PDB file of C-alpha atoms in Angstrom:
ATOM      1  CA  MET A   1     -59.887 -39.339 -29.278  1.00 82.00           C
ATOM      2  CA  LEU A   2     -59.458 -40.001 -25.619  1.00 90.00           C
ATOM      3  CA  GLU A   3     -62.922 -41.260 -25.404  1.00 91.00           C
ATOM      4  CA  ASN A   4     -62.077 -43.925 -27.996  1.00 88.00           C
ATOM      5  CA  ILE A   5     -58.982 -44.939 -26.347  1.00 88.00           C
ATOM      6  CA  LYS A   6     -60.771 -45.244 -22.875  1.00 91.00           C
ATOM      7  CA  LYS A   7     -63.609 -47.356 -24.598  1.00 89.00           C
ATOM      8  CA  LEU A   8     -61.228 -49.674 -26.370  1.00 87.00           C
ATOM      9  CA  SER A   9     -59.014 -50.059 -23.166  1.00 82.00           C
ATOM     10  CA  GLU A  10     -62.392 -51.283 -21.322  1.00 82.00           C
ATOM     11  CA  LEU A  11     -63.425 -53.735 -23.800  1.00 85.00           C
ATOM     12  CA  TYR A  12     -63.284 -57.434 -23.232  1.00 80.00           C
ATOM     13  CA  GLY A  13     -60.636 -58.800 -25.827  1.00 83.00           C
ATOM     14  CA  PRO A  14     -58.467 -61.676 -24.521  1.00 81.00           C
ATOM     15  CA  SER A  15     -56.477 -63.786 -26.986  1.00 79.00           C
ATOM     16  CA  GLY A  16     -58.970 -65.624 -29.186  1.00 79.00           C
ATOM     17  CA  ASP A  17     -61.879 -63.559 -28.562  1.00 82.00           C
ATOM     18  CA  GLU A  18     -61.079 -60.045 -29.685  1.00 87.00           C
ATOM     19  CA  SER A  19     -64.336 -59.693 -31.752  1.00 88.00           C
ATOM     20  CA  LYS A  20     -65.795 -57.057 -29.494  1.00 89.00           C
ATOM     21  CA  VAL A  21     -62.670 -54.636 -30.016  1.00 92.00           C
ATOM     22  CA  ALA A  22     -62.667 -55.421 -33.781  1.00 92.00           C
ATOM     23  CA  ARG A  23     -66.392 -54.667 -34.029  1.00 93.00           C
ATOM     24  CA  TYR A  24     -65.942 -51.456 -32.288  1.00 94.00           C
ATOM     25  CA  ILE A  25     -62.923 -50.393 -34.472  1.00 94.00           C
ATOM     26  CA  ALA A  26     -64.884 -51.164 -37.433  1.00 95.00           C
ATOM     27  CA  GLU A  27     -67.834 -49.007 -36.506  1.00 95.00           C
ATOM     28  CA  THR A  28     -65.615 -46.219 -35.489  1.00 94.00           C
ATOM     29  CA  VAL A  29     -63.462 -46.201 -38.671  1.00 94.00           C
ATOM     30  CA  ARG A  30     -66.283 -47.130 -41.175  1.00 96.00           C
ATOM     31  CA  PRO A  31     -67.191 -43.533 -42.166  1.00 96.00           C
ATOM     32  CA  TYR A  32     -63.512 -42.722 -43.048  1.00 94.00           C
ATOM     33  CA  VAL A  33     -62.346 -45.561 -44.966  1.00 95.00           C
ATOM     34  CA  ASP A  34     -63.268 -47.021 -48.685  1.00 95.00           C
ATOM     35  CA  GLU A  35     -62.751 -50.716 -47.723  1.00 95.00           C
ATOM     36  CA  LEU A  36     -63.645 -52.606 -44.435  1.00 94.00           C
ATOM     37  CA  TYR A  37     -63.200 -56.382 -44.421  1.00 94.00           C
ATOM     38  CA  THR A  38     -61.790 -59.221 -42.162  1.00 91.00           C
ATOM     39  CA  ASP A  39     -59.736 -62.309 -43.372  1.00 90.00           C
ATOM     40  CA  ALA A  40     -60.162 -65.821 -42.249  1.00 87.00           C
ATOM     41  CA  LEU A  41     -58.367 -65.281 -39.072  1.00 82.00           C
ATOM     42  CA  GLY A  42     -60.425 -62.392 -38.073  1.00 83.00           C
ATOM     43  CA  THR A  43     -57.831 -59.752 -38.726  1.00 88.00           C
ATOM     44  CA  LEU A  44     -59.782 -56.257 -39.606  1.00 92.00           C
ATOM     45  CA  TYR A  45     -58.505 -54.433 -42.382  1.00 93.00           C
ATOM     46  CA  ALA A  46     -59.674 -50.882 -43.012  1.00 94.00           C
ATOM     47  CA  VAL A  47     -58.445 -49.410 -46.389  1.00 93.00           C
ATOM     48  CA  LYS A  48     -58.454 -45.591 -47.249  1.00 92.00           C
ATOM     49  CA  HIS A  49     -57.364 -45.134 -50.996  1.00 90.00           C
ATOM     50  CA  GLY A  50     -55.470 -42.055 -51.763  1.00 87.00           C
ATOM     51  CA  GLY A  51     -54.020 -40.402 -54.777  1.00 83.00           C
ATOM     52  CA  GLY A  52     -50.410 -39.902 -53.705  1.00 85.00           C
ATOM     53  CA  LYS A  53     -47.429 -42.260 -53.893  1.00 86.00           C
ATOM     54  CA  ARG A  54     -46.953 -42.506 -50.162  1.00 86.00           C
ATOM     55  CA  LYS A  55     -48.464 -45.270 -48.329  1.00 85.00           C
ATOM     56  CA  VAL A  56     -49.157 -45.527 -44.592  1.00 85.00           C
ATOM     57  CA  MET A  57     -50.153 -48.583 -42.376  1.00 86.00           C
ATOM     58  CA  LEU A  58     -51.247 -48.377 -38.940  1.00 85.00           C
ATOM     59  CA  ASP A  59     -51.121 -51.694 -37.282  1.00 86.00           C
ATOM     60  CA  ALA A  60     -52.198 -52.752 -33.611  1.00 85.00           C
ATOM     61  CA  HIS A  61     -53.045 -55.898 -31.685  1.00 85.00           C
ATOM     62  CA  THR A  62     -56.842 -56.072 -30.581  1.00 86.00           C
ATOM     63  CA  ASP A  63     -56.004 -58.814 -27.914  1.00 83.00           C
ATOM     64  CA  GLU A  64     -55.145 -58.005 -24.357  1.00 79.00           C
ATOM     65  CA  ILE A  65     -53.401 -60.069 -21.516  1.00 78.00           C
ATOM     66  CA  ALA A  66     -55.398 -63.138 -20.209  1.00 82.00           C
ATOM     67  CA  VAL A  67     -55.319 -65.795 -17.907  1.00 88.00           C
ATOM     68  CA  ILE A  68     -57.540 -68.953 -17.607  1.00 88.00           C
ATOM     69  CA  VAL A  69     -59.340 -69.688 -14.223  1.00 92.00           C
ATOM     70  CA  THR A  70     -58.587 -73.184 -13.201  1.00 94.00           C
ATOM     71  CA  GLU A  71     -60.314 -73.476  -9.794  1.00 95.00           C
ATOM     72  CA  ILE A  72     -62.716 -71.820  -7.640  1.00 94.00           C
ATOM     73  CA  ARG A  73     -61.503 -72.062  -4.126  1.00 94.00           C
ATOM     74  CA  PRO A  74     -63.758 -72.378  -1.072  1.00 94.00           C
ATOM     75  CA  ASP A  75     -63.156 -68.870  -0.137  1.00 92.00           C
ATOM     76  CA  GLY A  76     -64.456 -67.807  -3.524  1.00 92.00           C
ATOM     77  CA  THR A  77     -61.056 -66.776  -4.963  1.00 95.00           C
ATOM     78  CA  MET A  78     -59.824 -68.277  -8.031  1.00 96.00           C
ATOM     79  CA  ASN A  79     -56.851 -70.111  -8.985  1.00 95.00           C
ATOM     80  CA  TYR A  80     -55.507 -69.514 -12.596  1.00 93.00           C
ATOM     81  CA  SER A  81     -52.871 -70.624 -15.070  1.00 90.00           C
ATOM     82  CA  THR A  82     -51.078 -68.094 -17.289  1.00 85.00           C
ATOM     83  CA  HIS A  83     -52.000 -67.613 -21.049  1.00 68.00           C
ATOM     84  CA  LEU A  84     -48.983 -66.687 -23.016  1.00 66.00           C
ATOM     85  CA  GLY A  85     -46.593 -66.229 -20.050  1.00 70.00           C
ATOM     86  CA  ASN A  86     -47.639 -63.138 -18.071  1.00 78.00           C
ATOM     87  CA  ASP A  87     -45.279 -61.939 -15.597  1.00 83.00           C
ATOM     88  CA  PRO A  88     -46.948 -62.060 -12.163  1.00 85.00           C
ATOM     89  CA  ARG A  89     -45.198 -58.991 -10.876  1.00 82.00           C
ATOM     90  CA  MET A  90     -47.273 -57.061 -13.465  1.00 85.00           C
ATOM     91  CA  LEU A  91     -50.612 -58.505 -12.353  1.00 87.00           C
ATOM     92  CA  LEU A  92     -50.552 -57.909  -8.552  1.00 86.00           C
ATOM     93  CA  GLY A  93     -53.249 -55.542  -7.689  1.00 90.00           C
ATOM     94  CA  LYS A  94     -54.600 -55.018 -11.224  1.00 90.00           C
ATOM     95  CA  ALA A  95     -58.283 -55.177 -11.850  1.00 89.00           C
ATOM     96  CA  VAL A  96     -59.633 -58.237 -14.015  1.00 88.00           C
ATOM     97  CA  SER A  97     -62.719 -59.029 -15.722  1.00 86.00           C
ATOM     98  CA  VAL A  98     -63.861 -62.752 -15.358  1.00 88.00           C
ATOM     99  CA  GLY A  99     -65.521 -64.365 -17.944  1.00 83.00           C
ATOM    100  CA  ALA A 100     -67.936 -63.270 -20.816  1.00 75.00           C
ATOM    101  CA  ASN A 101     -70.069 -61.388 -18.229  1.00 83.00           C
ATOM    102  CA  CYS A 102     -67.078 -59.570 -17.061  1.00 82.00           C
ATOM    103  CA  ILE A 103     -67.403 -60.163 -13.425  1.00 89.00           C
ATOM    104  CA  PRO A 104     -65.045 -57.696 -11.785  1.00 92.00           C
ATOM    105  CA  GLY A 105     -61.936 -59.009  -9.588  1.00 94.00           C
ATOM    106  CA  VAL A 106     -58.274 -58.253  -8.601  1.00 95.00           C
ATOM    107  CA  PHE A 107     -55.136 -60.171  -8.541  1.00 94.00           C
ATOM    108  CA  ARG A 108     -53.735 -60.530  -5.052  1.00 91.00           C
ATOM    109  CA  VAL A 109     -51.600 -62.591  -2.796  1.00 88.00           C
ATOM    110  CA  LYS A 110     -53.330 -65.623  -1.492  1.00 89.00           C
ATOM    111  CA  HIS A 111     -53.948 -65.814   2.274  1.00 80.00           C
ATOM    112  CA  GLU A 112     -51.568 -68.509   2.911  1.00 76.00           C
ATOM    113  CA  ASN A 113     -48.820 -66.593   1.157  1.00 70.00           C
ATOM    114  CA  ARG A 114     -49.426 -63.047   2.760  1.00 68.00           C
ATOM    115  CA  TYR A 115     -46.057 -62.983   4.577  1.00 66.00           C
ATOM    116  CA  PRO A 116     -43.489 -63.999   2.163  1.00 63.00           C
ATOM    117  CA  ALA A 117     -39.777 -63.876   3.019  1.00 65.00           C
ATOM    118  CA  SER A 118     -38.375 -60.558   1.713  1.00 65.00           C
ATOM    119  CA  ASP A 119     -36.549 -62.112  -1.037  1.00 63.00           C
ATOM    120  CA  GLU A 120     -39.326 -64.636  -1.941  1.00 68.00           C
ATOM    121  CA  TYR A 121     -40.594 -64.548  -5.498  1.00 74.00           C
ATOM    122  CA  LEU A 122     -44.182 -64.128  -5.765  1.00 77.00           C
ATOM    123  CA  GLY A 123     -45.034 -66.398  -8.735  1.00 85.00           C
ATOM    124  CA  HIS A 124     -48.565 -67.254 -10.164  1.00 88.00           C
ATOM    125  CA  ASP A 125     -48.780 -70.106  -7.678  1.00 88.00           C
ATOM    126  CA  LYS A 126     -49.002 -67.531  -4.852  1.00 88.00           C
ATOM    127  CA  LEU A 127     -51.456 -65.383  -6.399  1.00 92.00           C
ATOM    128  CA  CYS A 128     -55.355 -65.534  -7.026  1.00 94.00           C
ATOM    129  CA  ILE A 129     -58.292 -63.653  -8.395  1.00 96.00           C
ATOM    130  CA  ASP A 130     -60.484 -62.436  -5.619  1.00 95.00           C
TER     131      ASP A 130
END
C-alpha cells in the first residue's frame, strides 16, 4: 500500500494532464474490479459488483497543484503564473517537476527579493523556480 501511495505521489499529473496517474490507478486496480472505464472527460471508473445492499464509493482527485512557466530568466531561473490560485507560502522550498520531461527544480525567493522587510508578503511575483 505504501509503495502505491509513494508511486502516485511521484507521478506527473497537473490539472488537464492526469493521464499518467489514471493509467497507473487503472493498472493497479484492474485485477480487483469487474468494470473499468473512462468517460468523455477522462474520469476513471472502477466498479466492483457485490451481492449486498450496501454501496461504497471511493473518490479522489488525480490532478496536482501546478503552475505555468512564463519566462526563463537570464540566470536560468523561471518566472511562473499560478494555475488555480496556489498560495505562494505553500510553494516556497518545494520541489517541482518542470514540463513533460520532469526537469527537477525548486521554488525559491528571487535574488532581488532575498532580503524582504520582516512584514513583507512574499507573493508569487517574489518567487521563481530554480
